[in-house]
Coordinates of C-alpha atoms and ligand atoms in Angstrom, one line a residue:
M138 CA 19.5 -8.0 -9.0
H139 CA 18.7 -5.0 -6.8
D140 CA 19.1 -5.5 -2.9
L141 CA 15.4 -4.7 -1.9
V142 CA 16.5 -5.1 1.7
E143 CA 19.1 -2.3 1.6
L144 CA 16.4 -0.2 -0.7
E145 CA 13.8 -0.6 1.9
S146 CA 16.2 0.3 5.0
V147 CA 17.0 3.5 2.9
A148 CA 13.5 4.4 2.4
R149 CA 12.7 4.0 6.3
T150 CA 15.9 6.0 7.1
L151 CA 15.1 9.1 4.6
A152 CA 11.3 8.9 5.5
L153 CA 12.2 9.2 9.4
R154 CA 14.5 12.2 8.7
A155 CA 12.6 14.0 6.4
G156 CA 9.6 13.7 8.9
R157 CA 11.6 14.9 11.7
L158 CA 12.6 17.7 9.8
I159 CA 9.2 18.9 8.8
V160 CA 7.9 18.6 12.4
D161 CA 11.0 20.0 14.4
E162 CA 11.8 22.8 11.9
R163 CA 7.9 23.7 11.1
P164 CA 8.0 27.6 11.4
A165 CA 5.5 29.3 13.4
D166 CA 4.3 31.5 10.6
L167 CA 4.1 28.8 8.2
G168 CA 2.2 30.1 5.1
V169 CA 1.7 29.2 1.3
A170 CA 4.8 29.7 -0.7
Q171 CA 3.6 28.9 -3.9
T172 CA 0.5 27.4 -5.6
K173 CA 0.5 24.8 -8.3
S174 CA -2.6 23.5 -10.1
S175 CA -5.2 25.7 -8.8
A176 CA -5.3 28.2 -6.0
T177 CA -5.8 25.4 -3.2
D178 CA -2.9 23.1 -4.5
V179 CA -0.4 24.9 -2.3
V180 CA 3.3 24.1 -1.4
T181 CA 5.0 25.5 1.8
E182 CA 8.7 25.9 2.2
M183 CA 8.7 22.7 4.1
D184 CA 7.8 20.4 1.3
R185 CA 10.6 22.3 -0.7
R186 CA 13.2 21.7 2.2
S187 CA 12.1 17.9 2.7
E188 CA 12.8 17.3 -0.8
E189 CA 16.0 19.1 -0.9
L190 CA 16.9 17.1 2.4
L191 CA 15.8 13.7 0.4
L192 CA 17.7 14.6 -2.7
T193 CA 21.0 15.4 -1.0
E194 CA 20.8 12.3 1.3
L195 CA 20.0 10.1 -1.8
G196 CA 22.7 11.7 -3.5
W197 CA 25.3 10.6 -0.6
M198 CA 23.4 7.4 -0.1
R199 CA 22.7 6.0 -3.7
P200 CA 24.6 8.1 -6.0
D201 CA 23.9 6.2 -9.3
D202 CA 19.7 6.2 -8.6
G203 CA 17.3 8.6 -10.2
V204 CA 14.8 10.6 -8.1
L205 CA 11.6 11.8 -9.3
G206 CA 10.0 13.9 -6.5
E207 CA 6.5 15.9 -6.2
E208 CA 8.2 19.5 -6.1
G209 CA 10.4 19.4 -9.1
T210 CA 13.1 16.9 -8.8
D211 CA 13.5 14.8 -12.1
E212 CA 17.0 13.3 -12.1
P213 CA 17.7 10.3 -14.2
G214 CA 20.4 7.7 -12.8
S215 CA 22.2 4.6 -14.4
S216 CA 21.2 2.0 -11.7
G217 CA 18.0 1.0 -12.8
I218 CA 16.3 2.6 -9.3
T219 CA 14.6 5.6 -9.4
W220 CA 13.4 7.1 -6.0
V221 CA 9.8 8.3 -6.1
V222 CA 9.4 10.8 -3.3
D223 CA 6.3 12.6 -1.7
P224 CA 8.0 15.2 0.7
I225 CA 4.8 16.0 2.2
D226 CA 1.9 14.1 1.2
G227 CA -1.1 16.1 2.8
T228 CA 0.4 19.4 2.4
V229 CA -3.2 21.0 3.4
N230 CA -3.2 19.0 6.7
Y231 CA 0.1 20.2 7.4
L232 CA -0.8 23.4 6.6
Y233 CA -3.7 23.7 9.0
G234 CA -2.0 20.9 11.4
L235 CA -4.0 18.4 11.1
P236 CA -2.1 15.4 12.1
A237 CA -2.6 13.5 8.9
Y238 CA 0.2 13.7 6.6
A239 CA 3.3 12.0 5.8
V240 CA 6.7 11.6 4.2
S241 CA 6.7 8.9 1.2
V242 CA 9.9 7.5 0.0
A243 CA 9.8 4.8 -2.9
A244 CA 12.2 2.7 -4.7
C245 CA 10.9 2.0 -8.1
T246 CA 12.2 0.1 -11.1
G247 CA 11.4 1.2 -14.9
D248 CA 11.7 4.6 -16.9
I249 CA 11.7 7.7 -15.1
D250 CA 10.7 9.3 -18.2
D251 CA 7.6 7.1 -18.0
P252 CA 6.6 7.8 -14.3
E253 CA 3.2 6.2 -14.4
R254 CA 4.6 3.0 -15.2
L255 CA 7.4 3.1 -12.6
V256 CA 7.0 -0.2 -10.7
P257 CA 7.8 0.3 -6.4
V258 CA 9.9 -2.4 -5.2
A259 CA 10.7 -1.2 -1.7
G260 CA 9.5 1.9 0.3
A261 CA 8.4 3.7 3.3
V262 CA 5.7 6.2 4.8
Y263 CA 6.1 8.1 8.0
N264 CA 3.5 10.0 9.9
P265 CA 5.7 12.2 12.0
V266 CA 2.9 12.9 14.6
T267 CA 1.8 9.6 15.2
H268 CA 5.5 8.0 14.9
E269 CA 3.8 5.7 12.4
L270 CA 6.3 4.2 9.9
F271 CA 4.7 2.2 7.2
H272 CA 7.5 0.1 5.4
G273 CA 8.2 -2.9 3.1
R274 CA 9.7 -4.4 0.0
R275 CA 8.4 -6.8 -2.8
G276 CA 7.9 -10.4 -1.5
G277 CA 9.1 -9.4 2.0
G278 CA 5.8 -8.2 3.5
A279 CA 4.2 -4.9 4.8
Y280 CA 4.8 -3.8 8.3
L281 CA 4.1 -0.6 10.5
T282 CA 6.9 0.1 13.1
T283 CA 5.4 2.8 15.8
G284 CA 8.2 4.8 17.6
T285 CA 11.0 2.0 19.2
G286 CA 8.3 -0.5 19.1
A287 CA 8.8 -3.7 16.9
P288 CA 7.5 -4.2 13.5
V289 CA 4.1 -5.4 12.9
R290 CA 2.9 -7.5 9.8
L291 CA 0.3 -5.5 8.0
R292 CA -2.9 -7.7 6.3
C293 CA -5.7 -5.8 4.6
S294 CA -9.4 -6.5 5.7
T295 CA -11.1 -9.4 4.6
Q296 CA -14.6 -7.8 4.2
T297 CA -16.2 -8.9 1.1
D298 CA -19.8 -7.0 1.7
L299 CA -19.3 -3.7 0.2
S300 CA -22.6 -2.5 2.2
Q301 CA -20.4 -3.1 5.5
A302 CA -17.2 -1.5 3.8
L303 CA -15.5 1.6 5.3
L304 CA -14.6 3.6 2.3
G305 CA -11.6 6.0 1.8
T306 CA -11.4 8.5 -1.1
G307 CA -9.8 11.9 -1.7
F308 CA -10.7 14.8 -3.9
G309 CA -8.8 16.8 -6.6
Y310 CA -7.8 20.6 -6.3
A311 CA -9.8 21.5 -9.2
A312 CA -13.2 22.8 -8.5
D313 CA -15.0 21.4 -11.5
K314 CA -13.3 17.8 -10.9
R315 CA -14.3 17.9 -7.2
A316 CA -17.8 18.6 -8.0
R317 CA -17.8 15.3 -10.2
Q318 CA -16.0 13.4 -7.5
G319 CA -18.6 14.7 -5.3
A320 CA -21.3 13.7 -7.3
L321 CA -20.0 10.1 -7.8
L322 CA -19.7 9.7 -4.2
A323 CA -23.2 10.8 -3.4
G324 CA -24.1 8.1 -5.2
L325 CA -21.9 5.5 -3.3
I326 CA -22.3 6.7 0.2
A327 CA -25.6 4.9 1.0
D328 CA -24.3 1.3 -0.4
V329 CA -21.1 1.3 2.1
R330 CA -20.8 1.4 5.7
D331 CA -19.2 5.0 5.7
V332 CA -16.4 7.1 4.1
R333 CA -13.4 8.6 5.5
R334 CA -11.4 11.3 3.5
A335 CA -8.3 11.8 5.5
G336 CA -6.2 14.1 3.2
S337 CA -3.2 11.9 2.4
A338 CA -3.4 9.4 -0.4
A339 CA 0.1 7.7 1.1
L340 CA -1.8 7.5 4.3
D341 CA -5.1 6.3 2.8
L342 CA -3.5 3.3 1.1
C343 CA -1.5 2.5 4.3
S344 CA -4.4 2.2 6.2
V345 CA -6.0 -0.3 3.5
A346 CA -2.8 -2.5 4.1
A347 CA -3.4 -2.2 8.0
G348 CA -7.0 -3.2 7.5
R349 CA -8.3 0.5 8.9
L350 CA -9.9 1.0 5.5
D351 CA -11.6 -1.8 3.8
V352 CA -11.4 -0.1 0.6
Y353 CA -9.8 3.1 -0.9
Y354 CA -10.3 4.8 -4.4
E355 CA -9.1 8.2 -5.8
S356 CA -8.7 9.9 -9.1
G357 CA -5.8 12.1 -9.6
L358 CA -2.9 10.4 -7.8
N359 CA 0.5 11.0 -9.0
P360 CA 3.3 8.6 -8.8
W361 CA 4.7 9.8 -5.6
D362 CA 1.2 9.9 -4.0
R363 CA 0.6 6.2 -4.4
A364 CA 3.9 4.3 -4.9
V365 CA 4.5 2.9 -1.5
G366 CA 1.2 2.8 -0.6
Q367 CA 0.0 0.3 -3.5
L368 CA 3.4 -1.8 -3.0
L369 CA 2.3 -2.3 0.6
V370 CA -1.3 -3.4 -0.4
L371 CA 0.1 -6.0 -2.4
E372 CA 2.1 -7.2 0.4
A373 CA -0.5 -7.2 2.9
G374 CA -2.7 -9.5 0.5
G375 CA -4.5 -6.8 -1.3
V376 CA -5.3 -5.8 -5.1
V377 CA -4.6 -2.4 -6.6
R378 CA -6.0 -1.4 -10.0
G379 CA -7.3 1.3 -11.9
L380 CA -9.3 1.8 -14.9
T381 CA -7.5 -1.3 -16.3
D382 CA -5.4 -3.7 -14.2
A383 CA -2.6 -1.2 -13.6
P384 CA -3.3 1.9 -11.1
S385 CA -2.9 5.5 -12.8
I386 CA -3.7 9.0 -12.5
D387 CA -7.1 8.3 -13.9
L388 CA -8.0 5.9 -11.1
V389 CA -6.5 3.7 -8.1
V390 CA -8.9 1.3 -6.5
A391 CA -7.3 -0.6 -3.5
G392 CA -8.3 -3.2 -1.2
C393 CA -9.4 -7.1 -0.8
A394 CA -10.2 -8.5 -4.3
A395 CA -13.7 -8.8 -3.7
L396 CA -14.5 -5.5 -2.6
V397 CA -12.4 -3.9 -5.5
G398 CA -14.0 -5.6 -8.2
Q399 CA -17.3 -4.5 -6.9
L400 CA -16.2 -1.1 -6.4
A401 CA -14.3 -0.6 -9.6
G402 CA -17.8 -1.9 -11.4
R403 CA -19.2 1.4 -9.8
L404 CA -16.5 3.9 -11.0
Ligands
LIG663 C1 -2.7 14.8 -1.9 C2 -3.2 13.3 -1.9 C3 -4.7 13.5 -1.5 C4 -5.4 14.0 -2.1 C5 -5.1 15.6 -2.4 C6 -3.6 16.1 -2.6 P1 -0.7 16.4 -1.6 O1 -1.7 15.2 -2.2 O2 -2.4 12.8 -0.8 O3 -5.2 12.0 -1.2 O4 -6.9 13.9 -2.0 O5 -5.9 16.3 -3.0 O6 -3.4 15.4 -4.1 O7 -1.1 17.4 -2.7 O8 -1.1 16.7 -0.3 O9 0.8 15.9 -2.0

């Protein structure tokens, strides 16, 4: 029904364009333009400019599609496809100059008014510092294209022993929630190989798809944080679930089935 090859191509093109924008036009005096859910949940002018670029380009390239963006875009379409975009995932890293942030562009089916249940069918995540473009489509596999190189097929880790697993996670912007999340992690850390907290859920999920993390969990992720990454994990042979079979803002657990089952039971 939908041309997934075309949707993946659009996602790749736009993730690259927005990625170049946020690097090439980052002002020397970049600061915080606004805070959202807390004083540490920040937005920069480049988050806004990146989302504006994505919205404008999608309007030209895919005029009948809907668009849902982290920085406020919520435009229904008529085609059955909704684009779910994170103009900068890892905004705090971007603000501080840490090279772990990305533009995430997902094409989804479902109802834009029920964003938790949107289903990603194609997408791309681009880290403009490392020039790594993670991309894929449902049934077409997950790939990493670095710079002008050839696409490399991604496969999740096959690690099944939690005690040998490299675990990724993240924390919310509310201090009380972070305290609870830290306490939960304290109870896990001795039972895994080690922990990594990169600061971008989109890149964390891509790392799971690439086998760079054995397993990942996080609570509090919005659809734009996770849409592309969860598709790529599935296409790389992994599983993604939440408190139930489906990932949600309450919980995302991603990795090979054996580890996801063990970790979900601990969460
Ligand atoms: C971020 C996520 C990250 C999470 C941060 C934040 P943002 O998204 O990608 O995994 O731990 O708290 O939600 O706010 O940079 O788009």
